[in-house]
XYZ file of C-alpha atoms in Angstrom:
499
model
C 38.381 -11.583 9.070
C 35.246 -9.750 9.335
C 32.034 -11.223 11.458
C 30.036 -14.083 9.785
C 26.569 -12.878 8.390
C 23.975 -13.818 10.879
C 21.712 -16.749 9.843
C 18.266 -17.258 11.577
C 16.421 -20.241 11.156
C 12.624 -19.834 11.350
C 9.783 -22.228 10.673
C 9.579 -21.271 6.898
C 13.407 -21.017 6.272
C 16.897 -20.298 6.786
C 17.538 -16.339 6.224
C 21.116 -14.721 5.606
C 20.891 -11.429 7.486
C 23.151 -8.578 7.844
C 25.218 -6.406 10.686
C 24.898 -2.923 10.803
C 25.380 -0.210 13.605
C 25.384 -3.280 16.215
C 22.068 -4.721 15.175
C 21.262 -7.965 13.123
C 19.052 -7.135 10.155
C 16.711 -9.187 8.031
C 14.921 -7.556 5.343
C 12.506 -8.197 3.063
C 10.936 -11.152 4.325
C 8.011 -12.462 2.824
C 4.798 -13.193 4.703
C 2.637 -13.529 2.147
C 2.583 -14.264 -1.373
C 2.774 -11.248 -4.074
C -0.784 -10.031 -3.922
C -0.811 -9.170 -7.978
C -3.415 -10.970 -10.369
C -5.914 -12.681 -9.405
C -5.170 -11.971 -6.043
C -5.481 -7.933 -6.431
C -8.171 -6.848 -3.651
C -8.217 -10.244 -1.865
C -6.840 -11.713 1.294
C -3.553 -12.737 1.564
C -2.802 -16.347 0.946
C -0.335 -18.147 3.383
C 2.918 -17.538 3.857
C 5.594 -18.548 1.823
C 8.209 -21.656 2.893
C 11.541 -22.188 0.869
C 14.336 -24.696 1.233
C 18.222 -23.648 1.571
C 19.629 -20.206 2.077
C 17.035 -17.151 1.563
C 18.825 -13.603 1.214
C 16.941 -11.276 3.845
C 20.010 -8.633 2.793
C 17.805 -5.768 1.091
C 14.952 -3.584 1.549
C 11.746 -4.459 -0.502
C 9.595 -1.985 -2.370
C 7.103 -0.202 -0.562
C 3.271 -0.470 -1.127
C 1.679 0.980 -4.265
C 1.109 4.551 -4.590
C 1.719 7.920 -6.179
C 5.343 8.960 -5.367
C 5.399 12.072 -3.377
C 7.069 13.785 -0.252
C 6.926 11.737 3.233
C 6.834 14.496 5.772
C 7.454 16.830 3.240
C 10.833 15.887 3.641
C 12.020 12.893 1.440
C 10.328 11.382 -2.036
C 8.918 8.274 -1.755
C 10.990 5.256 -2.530
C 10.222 2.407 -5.344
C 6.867 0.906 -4.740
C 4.951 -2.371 -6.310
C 2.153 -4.631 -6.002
C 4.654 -7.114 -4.653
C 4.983 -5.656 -1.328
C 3.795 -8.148 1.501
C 7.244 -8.103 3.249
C 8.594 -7.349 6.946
C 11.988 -6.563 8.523
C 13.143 -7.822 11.843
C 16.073 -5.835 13.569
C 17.698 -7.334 16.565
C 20.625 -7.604 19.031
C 20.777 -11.213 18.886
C 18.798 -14.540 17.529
C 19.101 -15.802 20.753
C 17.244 -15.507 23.629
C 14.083 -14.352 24.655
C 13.166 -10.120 24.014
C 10.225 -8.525 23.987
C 9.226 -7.909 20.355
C 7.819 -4.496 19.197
C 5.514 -4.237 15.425
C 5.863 -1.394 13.887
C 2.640 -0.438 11.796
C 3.446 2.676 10.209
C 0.926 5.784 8.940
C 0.400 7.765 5.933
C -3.487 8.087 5.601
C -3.722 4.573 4.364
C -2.705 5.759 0.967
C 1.114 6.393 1.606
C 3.644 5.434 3.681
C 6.486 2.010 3.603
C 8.323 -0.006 6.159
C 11.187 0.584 4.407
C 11.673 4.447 4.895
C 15.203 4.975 6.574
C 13.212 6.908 9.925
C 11.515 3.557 10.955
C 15.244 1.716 10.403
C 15.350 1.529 14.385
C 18.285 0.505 14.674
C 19.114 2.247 18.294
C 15.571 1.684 19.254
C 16.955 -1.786 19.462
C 20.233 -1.837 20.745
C 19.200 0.527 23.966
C 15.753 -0.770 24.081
C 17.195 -4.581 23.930
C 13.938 -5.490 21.990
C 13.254 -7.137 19.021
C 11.650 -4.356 16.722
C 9.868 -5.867 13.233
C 8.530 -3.174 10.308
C 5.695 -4.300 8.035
C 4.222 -3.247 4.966
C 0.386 -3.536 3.833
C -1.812 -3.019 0.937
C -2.767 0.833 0.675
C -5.563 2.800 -0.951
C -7.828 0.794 -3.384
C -5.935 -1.622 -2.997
C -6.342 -2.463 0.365
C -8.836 -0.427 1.755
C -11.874 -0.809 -1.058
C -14.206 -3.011 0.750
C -16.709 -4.795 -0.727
C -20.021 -5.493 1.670
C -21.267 -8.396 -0.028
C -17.832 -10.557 -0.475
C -16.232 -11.008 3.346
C -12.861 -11.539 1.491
C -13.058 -8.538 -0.524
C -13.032 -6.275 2.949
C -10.730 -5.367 5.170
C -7.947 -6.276 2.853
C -5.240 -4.115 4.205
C -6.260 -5.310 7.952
C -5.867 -8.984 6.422
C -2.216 -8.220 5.522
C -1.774 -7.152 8.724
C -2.964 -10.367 10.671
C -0.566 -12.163 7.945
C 2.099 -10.470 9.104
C 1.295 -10.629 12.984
C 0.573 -14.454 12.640
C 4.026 -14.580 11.072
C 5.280 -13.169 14.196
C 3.691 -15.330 16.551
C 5.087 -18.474 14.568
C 8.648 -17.195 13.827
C 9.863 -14.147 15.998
C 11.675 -17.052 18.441
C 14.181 -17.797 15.834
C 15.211 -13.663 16.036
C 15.403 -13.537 19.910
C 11.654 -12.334 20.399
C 9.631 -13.798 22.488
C 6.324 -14.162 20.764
C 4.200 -13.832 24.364
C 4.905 -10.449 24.583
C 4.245 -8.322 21.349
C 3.837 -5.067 21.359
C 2.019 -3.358 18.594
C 2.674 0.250 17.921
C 1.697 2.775 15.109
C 1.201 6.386 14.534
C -1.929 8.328 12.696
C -3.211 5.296 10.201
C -0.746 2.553 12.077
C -2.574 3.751 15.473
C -6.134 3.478 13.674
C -5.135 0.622 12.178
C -4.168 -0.758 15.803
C -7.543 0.714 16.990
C -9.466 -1.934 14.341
C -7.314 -4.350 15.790
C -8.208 -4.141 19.050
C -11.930 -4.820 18.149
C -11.339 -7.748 15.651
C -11.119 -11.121 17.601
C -8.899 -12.856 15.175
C -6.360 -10.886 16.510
C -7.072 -11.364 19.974
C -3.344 -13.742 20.083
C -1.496 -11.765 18.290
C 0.002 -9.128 20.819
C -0.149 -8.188 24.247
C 0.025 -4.574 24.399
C -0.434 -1.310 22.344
C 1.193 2.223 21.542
C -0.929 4.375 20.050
C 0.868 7.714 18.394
C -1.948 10.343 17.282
C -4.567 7.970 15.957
C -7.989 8.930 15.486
C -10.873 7.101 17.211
C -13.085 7.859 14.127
C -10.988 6.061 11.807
C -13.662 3.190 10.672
C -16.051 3.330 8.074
C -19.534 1.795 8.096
C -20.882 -0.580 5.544
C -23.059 2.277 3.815
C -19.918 4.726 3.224
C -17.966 1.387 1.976
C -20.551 0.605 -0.575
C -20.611 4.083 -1.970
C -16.511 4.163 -2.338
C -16.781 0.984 -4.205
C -19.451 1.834 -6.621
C -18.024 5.472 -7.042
C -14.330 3.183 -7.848
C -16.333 1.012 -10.311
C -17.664 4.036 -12.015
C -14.085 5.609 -12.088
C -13.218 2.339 -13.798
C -16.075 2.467 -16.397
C -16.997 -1.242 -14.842
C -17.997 -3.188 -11.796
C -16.198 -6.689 -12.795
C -13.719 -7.540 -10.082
C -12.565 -9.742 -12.362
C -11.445 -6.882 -15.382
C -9.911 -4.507 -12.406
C -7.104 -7.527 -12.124
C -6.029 -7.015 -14.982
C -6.202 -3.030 -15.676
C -2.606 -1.263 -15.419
C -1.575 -0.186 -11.696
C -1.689 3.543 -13.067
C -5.655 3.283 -13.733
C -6.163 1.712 -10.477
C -4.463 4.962 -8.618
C -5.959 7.380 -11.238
C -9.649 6.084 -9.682
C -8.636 5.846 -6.146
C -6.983 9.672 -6.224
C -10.324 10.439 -8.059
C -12.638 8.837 -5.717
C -10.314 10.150 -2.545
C -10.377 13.624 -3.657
C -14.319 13.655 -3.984
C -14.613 12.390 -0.422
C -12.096 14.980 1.126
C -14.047 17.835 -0.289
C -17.512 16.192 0.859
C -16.780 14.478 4.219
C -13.497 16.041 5.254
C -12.541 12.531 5.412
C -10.933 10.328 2.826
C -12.062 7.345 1.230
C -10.081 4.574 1.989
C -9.984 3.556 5.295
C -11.009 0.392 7.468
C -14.367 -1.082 7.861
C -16.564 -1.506 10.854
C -17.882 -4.696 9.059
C -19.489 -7.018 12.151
C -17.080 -9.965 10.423
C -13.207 -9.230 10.912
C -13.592 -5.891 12.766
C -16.348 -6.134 15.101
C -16.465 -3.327 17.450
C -15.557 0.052 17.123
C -12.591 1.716 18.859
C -14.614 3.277 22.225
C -16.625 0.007 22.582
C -13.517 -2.376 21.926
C -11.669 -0.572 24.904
C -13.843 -2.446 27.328
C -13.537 -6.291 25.953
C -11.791 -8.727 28.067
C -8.481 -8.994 26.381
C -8.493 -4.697 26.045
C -8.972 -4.972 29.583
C -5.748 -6.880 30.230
C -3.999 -5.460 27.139
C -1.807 -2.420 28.839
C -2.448 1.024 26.562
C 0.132 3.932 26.426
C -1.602 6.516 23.900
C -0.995 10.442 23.099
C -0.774 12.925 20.802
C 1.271 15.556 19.615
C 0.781 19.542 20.960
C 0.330 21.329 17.213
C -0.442 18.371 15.233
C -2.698 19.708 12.556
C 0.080 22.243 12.021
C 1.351 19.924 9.425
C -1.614 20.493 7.651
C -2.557 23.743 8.361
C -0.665 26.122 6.456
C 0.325 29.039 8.635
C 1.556 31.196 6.505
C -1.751 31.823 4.468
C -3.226 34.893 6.291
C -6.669 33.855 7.244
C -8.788 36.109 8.976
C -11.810 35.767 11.379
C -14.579 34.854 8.717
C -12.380 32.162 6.653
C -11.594 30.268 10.321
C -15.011 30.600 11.379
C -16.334 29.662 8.114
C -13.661 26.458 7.699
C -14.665 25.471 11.590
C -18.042 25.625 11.029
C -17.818 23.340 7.660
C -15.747 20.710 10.186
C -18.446 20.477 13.143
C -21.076 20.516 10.818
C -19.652 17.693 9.125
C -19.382 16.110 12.381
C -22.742 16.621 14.007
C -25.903 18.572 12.091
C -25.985 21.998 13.823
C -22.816 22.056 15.400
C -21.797 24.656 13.127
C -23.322 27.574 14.810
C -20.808 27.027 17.351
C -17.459 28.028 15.628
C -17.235 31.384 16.729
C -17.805 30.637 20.087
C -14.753 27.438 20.173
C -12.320 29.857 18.726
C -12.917 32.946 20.714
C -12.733 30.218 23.437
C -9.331 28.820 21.839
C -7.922 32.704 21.657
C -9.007 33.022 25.291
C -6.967 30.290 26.373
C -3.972 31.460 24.235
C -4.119 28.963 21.498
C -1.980 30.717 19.222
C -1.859 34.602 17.791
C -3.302 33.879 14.678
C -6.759 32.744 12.992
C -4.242 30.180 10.912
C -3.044 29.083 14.765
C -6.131 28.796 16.486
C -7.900 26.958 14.175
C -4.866 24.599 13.787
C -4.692 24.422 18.139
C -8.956 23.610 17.886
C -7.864 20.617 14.981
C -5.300 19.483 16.644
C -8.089 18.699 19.673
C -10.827 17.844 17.788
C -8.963 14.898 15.575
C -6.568 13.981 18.135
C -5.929 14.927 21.282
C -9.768 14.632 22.833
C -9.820 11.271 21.358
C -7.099 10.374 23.047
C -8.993 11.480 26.113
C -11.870 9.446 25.236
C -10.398 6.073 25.101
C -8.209 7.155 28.539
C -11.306 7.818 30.031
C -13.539 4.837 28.894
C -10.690 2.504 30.028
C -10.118 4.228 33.342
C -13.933 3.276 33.948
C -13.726 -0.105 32.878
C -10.611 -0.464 35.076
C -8.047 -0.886 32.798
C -4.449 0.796 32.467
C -3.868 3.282 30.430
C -0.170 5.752 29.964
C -0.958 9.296 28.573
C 1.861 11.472 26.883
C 1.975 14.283 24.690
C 5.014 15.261 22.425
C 5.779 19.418 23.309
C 8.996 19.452 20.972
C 8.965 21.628 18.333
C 10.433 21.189 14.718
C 12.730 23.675 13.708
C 11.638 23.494 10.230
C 9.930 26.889 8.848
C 11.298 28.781 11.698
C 9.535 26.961 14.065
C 6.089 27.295 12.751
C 5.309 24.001 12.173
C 5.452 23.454 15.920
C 5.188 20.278 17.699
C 3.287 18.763 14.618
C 2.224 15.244 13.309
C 4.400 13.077 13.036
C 7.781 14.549 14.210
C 7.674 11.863 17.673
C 8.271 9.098 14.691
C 12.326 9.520 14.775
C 12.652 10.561 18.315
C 10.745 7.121 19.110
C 12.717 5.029 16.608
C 16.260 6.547 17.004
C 16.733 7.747 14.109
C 17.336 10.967 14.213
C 20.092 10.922 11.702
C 18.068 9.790 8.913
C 17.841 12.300 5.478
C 15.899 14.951 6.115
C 15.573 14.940 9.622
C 17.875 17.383 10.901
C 15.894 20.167 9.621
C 12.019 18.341 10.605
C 13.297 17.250 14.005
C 16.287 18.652 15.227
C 19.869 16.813 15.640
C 21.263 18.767 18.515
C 22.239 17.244 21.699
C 18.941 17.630 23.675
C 16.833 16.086 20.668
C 18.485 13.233 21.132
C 18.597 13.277 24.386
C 14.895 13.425 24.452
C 14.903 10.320 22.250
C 16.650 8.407 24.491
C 14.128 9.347 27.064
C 11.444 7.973 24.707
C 13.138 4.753 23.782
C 13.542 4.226 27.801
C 9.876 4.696 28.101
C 8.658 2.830 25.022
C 10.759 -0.537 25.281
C 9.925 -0.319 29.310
C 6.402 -0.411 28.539
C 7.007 -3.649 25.784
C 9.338 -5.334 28.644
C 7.431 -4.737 31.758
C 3.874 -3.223 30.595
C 4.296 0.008 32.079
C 6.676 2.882 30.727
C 8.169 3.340 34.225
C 7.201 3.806 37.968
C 7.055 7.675 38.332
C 4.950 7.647 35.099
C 1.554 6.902 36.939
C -1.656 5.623 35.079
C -4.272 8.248 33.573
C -6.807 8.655 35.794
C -10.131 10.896 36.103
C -8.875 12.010 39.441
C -5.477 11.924 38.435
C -5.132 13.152 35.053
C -1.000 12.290 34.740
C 0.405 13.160 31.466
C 4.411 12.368 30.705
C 5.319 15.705 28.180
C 7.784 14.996 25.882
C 10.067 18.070 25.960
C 13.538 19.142 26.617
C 12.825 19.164 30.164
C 10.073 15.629 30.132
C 7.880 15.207 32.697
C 4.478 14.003 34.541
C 1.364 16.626 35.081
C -1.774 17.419 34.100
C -2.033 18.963 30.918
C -5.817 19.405 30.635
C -7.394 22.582 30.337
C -10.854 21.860 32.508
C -12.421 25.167 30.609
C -11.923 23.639 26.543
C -12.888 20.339 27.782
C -16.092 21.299 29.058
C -16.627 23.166 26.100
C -16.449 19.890 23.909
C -19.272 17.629 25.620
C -21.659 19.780 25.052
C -21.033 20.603 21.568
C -20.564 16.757 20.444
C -21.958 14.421 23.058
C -20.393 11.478 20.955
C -16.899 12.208 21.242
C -17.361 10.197 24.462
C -15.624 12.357 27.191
């Protein structure tokens, strides 16, 4: 006879589960009500309650948004307004595990819990944790904020809080104990985790934080919102909150791809993104480092070596001029004058051997700019306010393109999560016996640092003195990986990165 389904019985209902690859699944549960209607661009309402047996059997649609390649390597599932839902994987609805939230990326436009690499299914059985997936409101949907109307803002970070309250008031029922939650994210998850850490109504919601190449420049101010939203209205031929429930879900992405667009090609940023709004998300991610509960919230936080590689494309021949002139546009952008400096950071960059190309060096000088001196920054503004803080960097490279793509954005995701076997990754990440080797070696680290706070005793702190880095490699490992020449070059260049 073959095992029972599992049944787990938390505060809002009894959910039939599923068994697979060792694990207990429960998908698709609902923390909120379907944001559609009415409800489009607001807060979610409380979560739902039900009486009997709910199936928590299948997947749920992801968020809203154009279909398109994840990674460049699989299309985009089904999607719908409908999508407030989590999963919880576990060994066991008993006892007491640490849990681990999974908040994943996509540039706040793209991206679903339900894509087979965050399944983390062995994440879970060798980590012994409790691991739960969530979805949230992308794009317009989520991240149009309107200054005037509290509720209107922030909507996407809302969904989030749902789901983490959800946590705190059910995980027990699926073997996770709800004192020690772990959040963890990568590129919009991490930023996402960054507004987070400076919005007090989450201050109860988790305990500690991973932080997988997020950028510290992720939040927009109240000025930038406002001009989004009336450039959306515009898009929409009307301002009426009220008329944009009711318009088709195609016209809603039709304006938000319009408005994003026209904000990539003027800010080098897009549009949607959260809001530094003094209400829900009060202080930005440098200055939120050194609040109380940041200061007893233990930080592990990297990047990966080539990450703008992924968007970089390296096999356009660019030569001198077109780098300088597409490095100069970026600093500029960043501080007013900066932009005389772009010869000088890559001649710098090709000094250092950051790559034999134009197309490589200017990827290696993204790839610290957005990433990995931010990274820095928050290490080093927490090492002075005396809090802990684990550094790593992931040195693996894809073997996709021949290896050009390098150790790029996003390819820690399956070595983290165990899932190295899902579609597609054997030619982005590897399958061979050292890959997942290495991703054992992560899990180890990762569910250490949920169970104990710290990813493991010869992986010491980040320190000014003591600059320790653990690199992610086929050979992993603890030194320092900073290169004292480039990061005095960046101070002086832009004083507010904060190093």
């Amino acid at each position: 006879m073959p095992p029972l389904d599992p049944i787990a019985r938390p505060g809002v209902g009894a959910l039939r589960g599923r068994r697979s690859g060792g694990v207990l699944r429960f998908d698709g549960v609902p923390f909120a009500p379907a944001p559609i209607g009415a409800a489009r661009f607001r807060a979610p309402g409380a979560a739902p309650h039900w009486q009997g047996l709910r199936s928590a059997q299948a997947l749920r649609a992801g968020p809203l948004q154009r279909p398109g390649p994840a990674l460049g390597t699989r299309p985009v599932g089904a999607t719908s307004e409908d999508c407030l839902h989590l999963n919880v994987v576990t060994p066991s609805t008993e006892g007491a595990r640490p849990v681990m939230v999974w908040i994943h990326g996509g540039g706040f436009t793209n991206g679903w819990a339900a894509d087979p690499i965050h399944a983390g299914g062995r994440l879970v059985a060798r980590g012994d944790v409790v691991l739960v997936t969530l979805d949230y409101r992308l794009g317009a949907l989520g991240w149009l904020h309107d200054p005037e109307v509290p509720e209107r803002c922030n909507v996407g970070l809302r969904d989030q809080l749902a789901a983490l309250h959800w946590v705190q008031a059910n995980i027990d029922a699926f073997g996770g104990d709800p004192a020690r939650v772990t959040l963890f994210g990568e590129s919009a998850g991490a930023m996402s985790i960054l507004a987070l850490m400076g919005t007090p109504a989450a201050d109860d919601l988790f305990s500690a934080a991973i932080l997988q190449s997020g950028a510290v420049g992720g939040l927009q101010g109240p000025d930038r919102a406002a001009e989004v939203h009336a450039r959306f209205a515009a898009a929409l031929a009307t301002d009426d909150p009220r008329a944009w429930a009711t318009l088709p879900a195609a016209t809603l992405l039709d304006a938000q791809g319009t408005v994003g667009e026209a904000f990539r090609r003027s800010t080098g940023r897009g549009a949607w993104r959260p809001l530094l709004d003094g209400d829900l998300v009060a202080t930005a991610a440098l200055e939120a480092q050194e609040r109380p509960v940041n200061l007893r919230r233990p930080l592990l936080l990297g990047t990966n070596r080539d990450e703008q590689r992924l968007f970089v494309n390296l096999r356009v021949r660019l030569d001198a001029a077109q780098a300088r002139a597409r490095l100069a546009a970026a600093l500029e952008r960043r501080a007013p004058g900066a932009g005389a400096a772009a010869e000088e950071v890559l001649a710098a960059y090709a000094a250092h051997g950051a790559g034999a190309t134009h197309a490589e060096r200017l990827s290696a000088v993204f790839t610290d700019l957005h990433y990995r001196l931010q990274a820095l920054a928050i290490a080093a503004r927490r090492a002075e306010a005396g809090a802990e803080t684990w550094l790593y960097r992931f040195d693996r490279p894809s073997p996709a393109l021949r290896g050009r793509l390098g150790a790029c954005h996003a390819l820690e995701i399956p070595f983290v999560l165990g899932t190295l076997d899902a579609p597609g990754m054997e030619r982005f990440a590897g399958s061979d016996d050292a890959a997942r080797r290495l991703s054992e070696r992560m899990i180890d680290r990762w569910s250490a640092f949920a169970r104990d706070g710290r990813p493991g005793a010869d992986w010491a702190p980040w320190l000014p003195s003591a600059r320790q880095c653990w690199i992610a490699a086929d050979a992993p490992g603890c030194r320092d990986d900073v290169d004292d020449a480039l990061l005095e070059l960046w101070p002086r260049l832009l004083p507010d990165l904060g190093l």
